[in-house]
CSV table of C-alpha atoms in Angstrom, one decimal:
chain,number,residue,atom,x,y,z
U,1,MET,CA,161.6,136.1,148.4
U,2,SER,CA,159.6,134.3,145.8
U,3,LEU,CA,162.1,131.4,145.5
U,4,ALA,CA,160.4,129.3,148.2
U,5,PRO,CA,157.7,126.9,147.0
U,6,SER,CA,154.1,128.1,147.4
U,7,LEU,CA,151.6,126.0,149.3
U,8,SER,CA,150.2,124.6,146.0
U,9,GLU,CA,153.7,123.7,144.9
U,10,LEU,CA,154.4,122.0,148.3
U,11,ILE,CA,151.2,119.9,147.7
U,12,ALA,CA,152.5,119.0,144.2
U,13,ARG,CA,155.8,118.0,145.7
U,14,ALA,CA,154.1,115.9,148.4
U,15,ARG,CA,152.0,114.2,145.8
U,16,ALA,CA,155.1,113.3,143.8
U,17,ASP,CA,156.8,112.0,147.0
U,18,MET,CA,153.8,109.8,147.7
U,19,ARG,CA,154.1,108.3,144.2
U,20,MET,CA,157.7,107.5,144.7
U,21,GLY,CA,157.2,106.0,148.2
U,22,VAL,CA,159.0,108.9,149.9
U,23,PRO,CA,157.6,109.9,153.4
U,24,VAL,CA,155.8,113.1,153.7
U,25,MET,CA,155.6,115.1,157.0
U,26,LEU,CA,152.0,116.2,157.6
U,27,ARG,CA,151.7,118.9,160.3
U,28,SER,CA,148.5,120.1,162.0
U,29,GLU,CA,147.7,122.1,165.1
U,30,ALA,CA,146.8,118.9,166.9
U,31,GLY,CA,150.1,117.2,166.0
U,32,ALA,CA,152.2,115.8,163.2
U,33,ALA,CA,152.6,112.5,161.4
U,34,LEU,CA,154.8,110.9,158.8
U,35,ALA,CA,152.9,109.2,156.0
U,36,ILE,CA,154.0,106.9,153.2
U,37,ALA,CA,151.7,105.5,150.5
U,38,ALA,CA,150.8,101.9,151.5
U,39,GLU,CA,151.4,100.4,148.0
U,40,ASP,CA,154.9,101.9,147.8
U,41,LEU,CA,156.1,101.0,151.3
U,42,SER,CA,159.5,99.2,151.5
U,43,SER,CA,160.5,96.9,154.4
U,44,ALA,CA,163.4,99.3,155.3
U,45,ARG,CA,161.1,102.3,155.6
U,46,LEU,CA,158.5,100.4,157.6
U,47,ASN,CA,161.2,99.4,160.1
U,48,ASP,CA,162.4,103.1,160.3
U,49,LEU,CA,158.8,104.3,160.9
U,50,ARG,CA,158.4,101.8,163.7
U,51,GLN,CA,161.5,103.2,165.4
U,52,LEU,CA,159.6,106.5,165.7
U,53,GLY,CA,156.4,105.1,167.4
U,54,GLN,CA,153.2,103.1,166.9
U,55,ALA,CA,152.6,102.7,163.1
U,56,TYR,CA,149.0,102.6,161.8
U,57,LEU,CA,147.3,102.3,158.4
U,58,ALA,CA,144.9,105.0,157.2
U,59,ILE,CA,142.2,103.7,154.9
U,60,THR,CA,138.9,105.1,153.7
U,61,ALA,CA,135.6,104.2,155.2
U,62,ARG,CA,134.7,102.4,152.0
U,63,ARG,CA,137.6,100.0,152.4
U,64,ALA,CA,137.0,99.7,156.1
U,65,VAL,CA,133.4,98.3,155.4
U,66,THR,CA,134.9,95.6,153.2
U,67,LEU,CA,137.4,94.7,156.0
U,68,SER,CA,134.7,94.8,158.8
U,69,ALA,CA,136.9,97.4,160.5
U,70,ARG,CA,135.6,100.3,162.6
U,71,ALA,CA,135.8,103.7,161.0
U,72,TYR,CA,135.7,106.0,164.0
U,73,ASP,CA,136.8,109.0,162.0
U,74,SER,CA,133.7,109.3,159.7
U,75,ASP,CA,135.2,109.0,156.3
U,76,LEU,CA,138.3,107.0,157.3
U,77,ALA,CA,139.7,104.5,159.7
U,78,ARG,CA,143.1,104.2,161.3
U,79,LEU,CA,144.2,100.6,161.9
U,80,VAL,CA,146.9,99.8,164.4
U,81,LEU,CA,149.7,97.8,162.7
U,82,PRO,CA,150.6,94.8,164.8
U,83,LYS,CA,154.3,94.5,165.6
U,84,ASP,CA,154.7,91.2,163.7
U,85,VAL,CA,153.2,92.2,160.3
U,86,ASP,CA,155.2,93.0,157.3
U,87,VAL,CA,154.7,95.0,154.0
U,88,ASP,CA,152.9,92.0,152.4
U,89,TRP,CA,150.3,92.1,155.2
U,90,ILE,CA,149.9,95.8,154.7
U,91,GLU,CA,149.5,95.4,150.9
U,92,ALA,CA,146.9,92.7,151.5
U,93,VAL,CA,144.9,95.0,153.7
U,94,ALA,CA,145.1,98.1,151.4
U,95,ASN,CA,144.7,96.2,148.2
U,96,PRO,CA,141.5,94.0,147.7
U,97,ALA,CA,143.1,91.8,145.0
U,98,ASP,CA,143.2,88.7,147.3
U,99,ASP,CA,140.1,89.4,149.4
U,100,LEU,CA,138.3,86.4,148.2
U,101,THR,CA,141.2,84.0,148.5
U,102,HIS,CA,142.3,85.3,151.9
U,103,PRO,CA,139.2,86.9,153.4
U,104,MET,CA,140.2,86.7,157.1
U,105,LYS,CA,142.6,89.6,157.7
U,106,GLY,CA,141.5,90.9,161.0
U,107,PRO,CA,140.5,91.4,163.7
U,108,PHE,CA,141.6,95.0,163.4
U,109,GLN,CA,142.1,97.6,166.2
U,110,SER,CA,140.9,101.0,165.1
U,111,LEU,CA,142.3,104.1,166.7
U,112,ARG,CA,139.6,106.3,168.2
U,113,GLY,CA,140.0,110.0,169.0
U,114,GLY,CA,143.2,112.0,168.7
U,115,ASN,CA,144.4,113.6,165.5
U,116,ALA,CA,142.8,112.2,162.4
U,117,LEU,CA,143.3,115.3,160.2
U,118,CYS,CA,146.8,114.1,159.1
U,119,ALA,CA,145.3,110.8,158.0
U,120,LYS,CA,142.7,112.6,156.0
U,121,ALA,CA,145.4,114.6,154.3
U,122,ALA,CA,147.4,111.5,153.6
U,123,ILE,CA,144.5,109.8,151.9
U,124,ALA,CA,143.7,112.9,149.9
U,125,LEU,CA,147.3,113.0,148.7
U,126,ALA,CA,147.2,109.3,147.8
U,127,LYS,CA,144.0,109.8,145.8
U,128,SER,CA,145.4,112.8,143.9
U,129,ALA,CA,148.5,110.8,143.1
U,130,ARG,CA,146.2,108.0,141.6
U,131,LEU,CA,147.4,105.5,144.2
U,132,LEU,CA,145.4,103.2,146.5
U,133,PRO,CA,143.7,105.5,149.0
U,134,SER,CA,145.8,104.3,152.0
U,135,ALA,CA,148.9,105.3,153.9
U,136,VAL,CA,151.1,103.9,156.6
U,137,MET,CA,151.6,106.6,159.3
U,138,VAL,CA,153.2,107.3,162.6
U,139,ASP,CA,152.6,110.3,164.9
U,140,VAL,CA,155.7,112.3,165.8
U,141,ASP,CA,156.5,115.1,168.2
U,142,ASN,CA,159.7,116.6,166.6
U,143,ALA,CA,158.3,117.0,163.1
U,144,PHE,CA,160.6,119.8,161.9
U,145,GLU,CA,163.7,118.1,163.2
U,146,ILE,CA,162.8,114.8,161.5
U,147,ALA,CA,161.9,116.5,158.2
U,148,ALA,CA,165.0,118.7,158.2
U,149,SER,CA,167.4,115.8,158.9
U,150,HIS,CA,165.9,113.6,156.2
U,151,GLY,CA,165.0,116.3,153.6
U,152,LEU,CA,161.3,115.6,153.7
U,153,THR,CA,158.4,117.8,152.4
U,154,VAL,CA,156.4,119.4,155.3
U,155,LEU,CA,152.8,120.1,154.6
U,156,PRO,CA,150.5,122.2,156.8
U,157,VAL,CA,147.3,120.3,156.6
U,158,GLU,CA,144.8,122.9,157.9
U,159,THR,CA,145.6,125.1,155.0
U,160,ALA,CA,146.5,122.4,152.4
U,161,LEU,CA,143.3,120.4,152.6
U,162,PRO,CA,141.0,123.3,151.6
U,163,LEU,CA,143.4,124.2,148.8
U,164,MET,CA,143.4,120.5,147.6
U,165,ALA,CA,139.6,120.6,147.5
U,166,ASP,CA,139.6,123.8,145.4
U,167,LEU,CA,139.8,123.7,141.6
U,168,ALA,CA,143.2,124.8,140.5
U,169,PRO,CA,143.1,127.6,137.8
U,170,LEU,CA,143.6,126.2,134.3
U,171,HIS,CA,145.3,127.9,131.4
U,172,ASP,CA,145.2,127.3,127.6
U,173,MET,CA,148.9,126.8,127.1
U,174,VAL,CA,148.9,126.3,123.4
U,175,HIS,CA,146.6,125.3,120.6
U,176,ALA,CA,147.2,124.2,117.0
U,177,ARG,CA,145.4,123.0,114.0
U,178,VAL,CA,145.1,119.2,113.9
U,179,PRO,CA,142.9,117.8,111.1
U,180,LEU,CA,141.1,114.7,112.3
U,181,LEU,CA,139.5,111.8,110.3
U,182,ALA,CA,136.1,112.8,111.8
U,183,ALA,CA,136.6,116.5,111.5
U,184,GLU,CA,139.3,118.0,109.4
U,185,LYS,CA,138.8,121.6,110.6
U,186,SER,CA,139.8,121.0,114.1
U,187,ARG,CA,142.2,122.5,116.7
U,188,VAL,CA,143.6,120.9,119.8
U,189,HIS,CA,144.1,123.0,122.9
U,190,VAL,CA,146.3,122.0,125.9
U,191,PHE,CA,145.0,123.2,129.3
U,192,ARG,CA,147.5,123.0,132.2
U,193,PRO,CA,146.4,123.4,135.9
U,194,GLU,CA,148.5,125.5,138.2
U,195,ASP,CA,148.7,122.8,140.8
U,196,GLY,CA,151.0,120.5,138.8
U,197,GLY,CA,148.2,118.0,138.1
U,198,GLU,CA,147.4,116.3,134.8
U,199,GLU,CA,146.9,118.4,131.6
U,200,HIS,CA,143.5,118.3,129.9
U,201,TYR,CA,142.9,118.6,126.1
U,202,VAL,CA,140.1,120.2,124.0
U,203,VAL,CA,139.3,119.4,120.4
U,204,GLU,CA,137.6,122.5,118.9
U,205,VAL,CA,135.8,121.6,115.7
U,206,GLY,CA,135.2,124.5,113.4
U,207,ARG,CA,134.6,127.9,114.8
U,208,PRO,CA,131.7,127.6,117.2
U,209,ASP,CA,129.7,130.8,118.0
U,210,ARG,CA,130.3,131.6,121.6
U,211,ALA,CA,126.9,133.3,121.7
U,212,LYS,CA,125.0,130.1,121.0
U,213,PRO,CA,124.8,126.7,122.7
U,214,VAL,CA,127.7,124.6,121.4
U,215,LEU,CA,127.5,120.8,120.9
U,216,ALA,CA,129.9,119.6,123.6
U,217,ARG,CA,131.2,116.4,125.1
U,218,LEU,CA,133.0,115.9,128.4
U,219,HIS,CA,135.0,112.8,127.7
U,220,SER,CA,137.0,111.2,130.5
U,221,ALA,CA,140.2,109.6,129.3
U,222,CYS,CA,140.1,105.8,128.8
U,223,PHE,CA,143.4,104.5,127.6
U,224,THR,CA,142.1,100.9,127.0
U,225,GLY,CA,138.9,102.0,125.3
U,226,ASP,CA,140.1,105.1,123.4
U,227,ILE,CA,143.4,103.7,122.2
U,228,PHE,CA,143.2,99.9,122.3
U,229,GLY,CA,139.6,99.5,121.4
U,230,SER,CA,138.6,97.6,124.6
U,231,MET,CA,135.1,96.2,124.6
U,232,LYS,CA,134.8,96.2,128.4
U,233,CYS,CA,133.4,99.8,128.2
U,234,ASP,CA,131.7,102.0,125.6
U,235,CYS,CA,134.3,104.9,125.9
U,236,GLY,CA,136.0,104.4,122.5
U,237,PRO,CA,132.8,104.3,120.5
U,238,GLN,CA,131.4,107.3,122.4
U,239,LEU,CA,134.6,109.3,121.7
U,240,ASN,CA,134.4,108.5,117.9
U,241,ALA,CA,130.7,109.1,117.7
U,242,ALA,CA,131.0,112.5,119.4
U,243,LEU,CA,133.7,113.6,117.1
U,244,THR,CA,131.8,112.3,114.0
U,245,GLN,CA,128.7,114.2,115.0
U,246,MET,CA,130.7,117.4,115.5
U,247,GLY,CA,132.3,116.9,112.2
U,248,GLU,CA,129.0,116.4,110.5
U,249,GLU,CA,127.5,119.5,112.1
U,250,GLY,CA,130.7,121.5,111.4
U,251,GLU,CA,131.4,122.6,114.9
U,252,GLY,CA,131.7,121.4,118.5
U,253,ILE,CA,133.8,121.2,121.6
U,254,LEU,CA,135.2,117.9,122.9
U,255,LEU,CA,136.8,118.1,126.3
U,256,TYR,CA,139.3,115.2,126.8
U,257,LEU,CA,139.7,115.2,130.6
U,258,ASN,CA,142.5,113.2,132.2
U,259,GLN,CA,140.3,111.5,134.8
U,260,GLU,CA,141.0,107.8,133.9
U,261,GLY,CA,138.8,105.2,135.5
U,262,ARG,CA,136.2,107.7,136.8
U,263,GLY,CA,139.0,109.6,138.4
U,264,ILE,CA,141.0,106.8,140.1
U,265,GLY,CA,143.8,106.5,137.6
U,266,HIS,CA,144.7,103.7,135.1
U,267,ALA,CA,146.4,101.4,137.6
U,268,ASN,CA,143.5,101.5,139.9
U,269,LYS,CA,141.1,101.0,137.0
U,270,MET,CA,143.0,97.8,136.1
U,271,ARG,CA,142.6,96.7,139.8
U,272,ALA,CA,138.9,97.4,139.4
U,273,TYR,CA,138.8,95.3,136.2
U,274,SER,CA,140.5,92.4,138.1
U,275,LEU,CA,137.9,92.6,140.8
U,276,GLN,CA,135.2,92.6,138.1
U,277,ASP,CA,136.7,89.3,136.9
U,278,GLN,CA,136.1,88.0,140.4
U,279,GLY,CA,132.4,88.8,140.1
U,280,PHE,CA,132.0,92.3,141.5
U,281,ASP,CA,130.3,95.0,139.4
U,282,THR,CA,132.0,98.3,138.6
U,283,VAL,CA,130.6,100.2,141.6
U,284,GLU,CA,131.4,97.4,144.1
U,285,ALA,CA,135.0,97.2,142.7
U,286,ASN,CA,135.5,100.9,143.4
U,287,HIS,CA,134.2,100.6,146.9
U,288,ARG,CA,136.4,97.6,147.7
U,289,LEU,CA,139.4,99.6,146.5
U,290,GLY,CA,138.4,102.4,148.9
U,291,PHE,CA,137.0,104.8,146.3
U,292,GLU,CA,133.6,106.3,145.8
U,293,ASP,CA,131.4,105.4,142.8
U,294,ASP,CA,132.8,108.3,140.8
U,295,GLU,CA,135.8,110.3,141.8
U,296,ARG,CA,135.8,112.7,138.8
U,297,ASP,CA,135.7,116.5,139.2
U,298,PHE,CA,133.4,117.9,136.5
U,299,ARG,CA,134.2,121.4,137.7
U,300,ILE,CA,137.2,121.1,135.4
U,301,GLY,CA,135.0,120.8,132.3
U,302,ALA,CA,132.9,123.8,133.3
U,303,ALA,CA,136.0,125.9,134.0
U,304,ILE,CA,137.5,125.0,130.6
U,305,LEU,CA,134.3,125.9,128.8
U,306,LYS,CA,134.1,129.2,130.6
U,307,GLU,CA,137.8,129.9,129.8
U,308,MET,CA,137.0,129.3,126.1
U,309,GLY,CA,134.0,131.7,126.2
U,310,PHE,CA,131.2,129.2,126.3
U,311,GLY,CA,128.2,129.6,128.6
U,312,ALA,CA,125.7,127.2,127.1
U,313,VAL,CA,126.0,123.7,125.7
U,314,ARG,CA,124.1,121.0,124.0
U,315,LEU,CA,125.6,118.2,126.0
U,316,LEU,CA,126.4,114.8,124.4
U,317,THR,CA,126.0,112.5,127.4
U,318,ASN,CA,124.0,109.7,129.0
U,319,ASN,CA,125.0,110.8,132.5
U,320,PRO,CA,122.5,113.1,134.2
U,321,ASN,CA,125.2,113.9,136.9
U,322,LYS,CA,127.2,115.7,134.2
U,323,ILE,CA,124.2,117.9,133.4
U,324,ALA,CA,123.7,118.7,137.1
U,325,ARG,CA,127.3,119.5,137.6
U,326,MET,CA,127.4,121.8,134.6
U,327,LYS,CA,124.3,123.7,135.9
U,328,ASP,CA,125.9,123.9,139.3
U,329,GLN,CA,128.9,125.6,137.8
U,330,GLY,CA,126.9,128.1,135.8
U,331,ILE,CA,127.0,126.4,132.4
U,332,LYS,CA,123.5,126.3,130.8
U,333,VAL,CA,122.6,122.9,129.3
U,334,THR,CA,119.9,123.6,126.7
U,335,GLU,CA,119.7,120.0,125.5
U,336,ARG,CA,120.9,116.6,126.4
U,337,VAL,CA,122.0,114.8,123.2
U,338,PRO,CA,122.0,111.0,123.7
U,339,LEU,CA,125.1,109.0,122.9
U,340,LYS,CA,124.0,105.4,122.8
U,341,VAL,CA,126.8,103.5,121.1
U,342,GLY,CA,129.3,100.7,121.8
U,343,GLU,CA,127.2,98.1,123.6
U,344,ASN,CA,128.5,94.5,123.2
U,345,ARG,CA,128.5,91.2,125.0
U,346,TYR,CA,131.5,92.1,127.0
U,347,ASN,CA,130.1,95.3,128.5
U,348,GLU,CA,126.4,94.5,128.9
U,349,ALA,CA,126.6,94.0,132.6
U,350,TYR,CA,128.8,97.1,133.0
U,351,LEU,CA,126.3,99.3,131.2
U,352,ALA,CA,123.5,97.8,133.1
U,353,THR,CA,125.2,98.6,136.4
U,354,LYS,CA,125.8,102.2,135.3
U,355,ALA,CA,122.1,102.5,134.5
U,356,ARG,CA,120.9,100.8,137.7
U,357,LYS,CA,123.4,102.3,140.2
U,358,SER,CA,124.6,105.6,138.7
U,359,GLY,CA,121.4,106.6,136.8
U,360,HIS,CA,122.9,106.6,133.3
U,361,LEU,CA,120.2,107.0,130.7
U,362,LEU,CA,120.8,104.0,128.5
């Protein structure tokens, strides 16, 4: 019957469980493990996990470098939890907020060998849930019995991980006319992915000819910059300048992609801002949190452009990586249109870091 959840629906359920601090059962051919997002772990659930076996903390290799912990599993590390530590200790290891005030957290014992695939899946789920990329885990033998008795989601990781890496199909659910200050002849489209992830939005200015390169902007959501007018970044001015130029030309496509904080989510972006207040630049802050420089997936933008019938763009961007990713996905970039606006005394260092470390053309 079709009533049972599909694998993509199970992944969405597991993602939601992680956000709520509910354990997820991850099952692989090499074994199974229970996983709970480190930032949502309660004392009661930590005690229950410990009743099942040796608990450990899965973190990314980026976070492990900051902690001077061994990452034997390539892109992640599994740190044994000492029996006397509590949820506050776990939070301090997973979250770099107090690294400078309490730098000595180790020494750590890293697991080596054995089954690291479940830990990889746990971190992937935490990232997709926009949580800190870390999870408290315990390996178990009777996975189905535990999951059934506690009503837990069971995820087969060998098949789930490739699906999580794939781009979920996106569909134009609805569009309607929305006159904007910058462009009165505009329509807003809502694109929804099949995997239960965030919706993305498109502002279509005028009636662009699909046979010609369209003026386009891939704009990542920035709640603080776009809505509140934050001066820590140049996002708000870029958004307004792009729409203004499209309005002046009479046509254009602005993709508003829900990939806040270069794909780490709003809460983690605020954590990164807090680290910047401590003296770290934007890239260093991401690394200390356990993320890569940029976690965004520009395949989403290319897929939406194709769905709307566009194969070539004049791209409004200062980021050469966006151009490269569009070309990789079969979108022809006939011109890079610079978008140099929004610099001020609060974001000078941020923009300089983007130019120096991320290659932005500023």
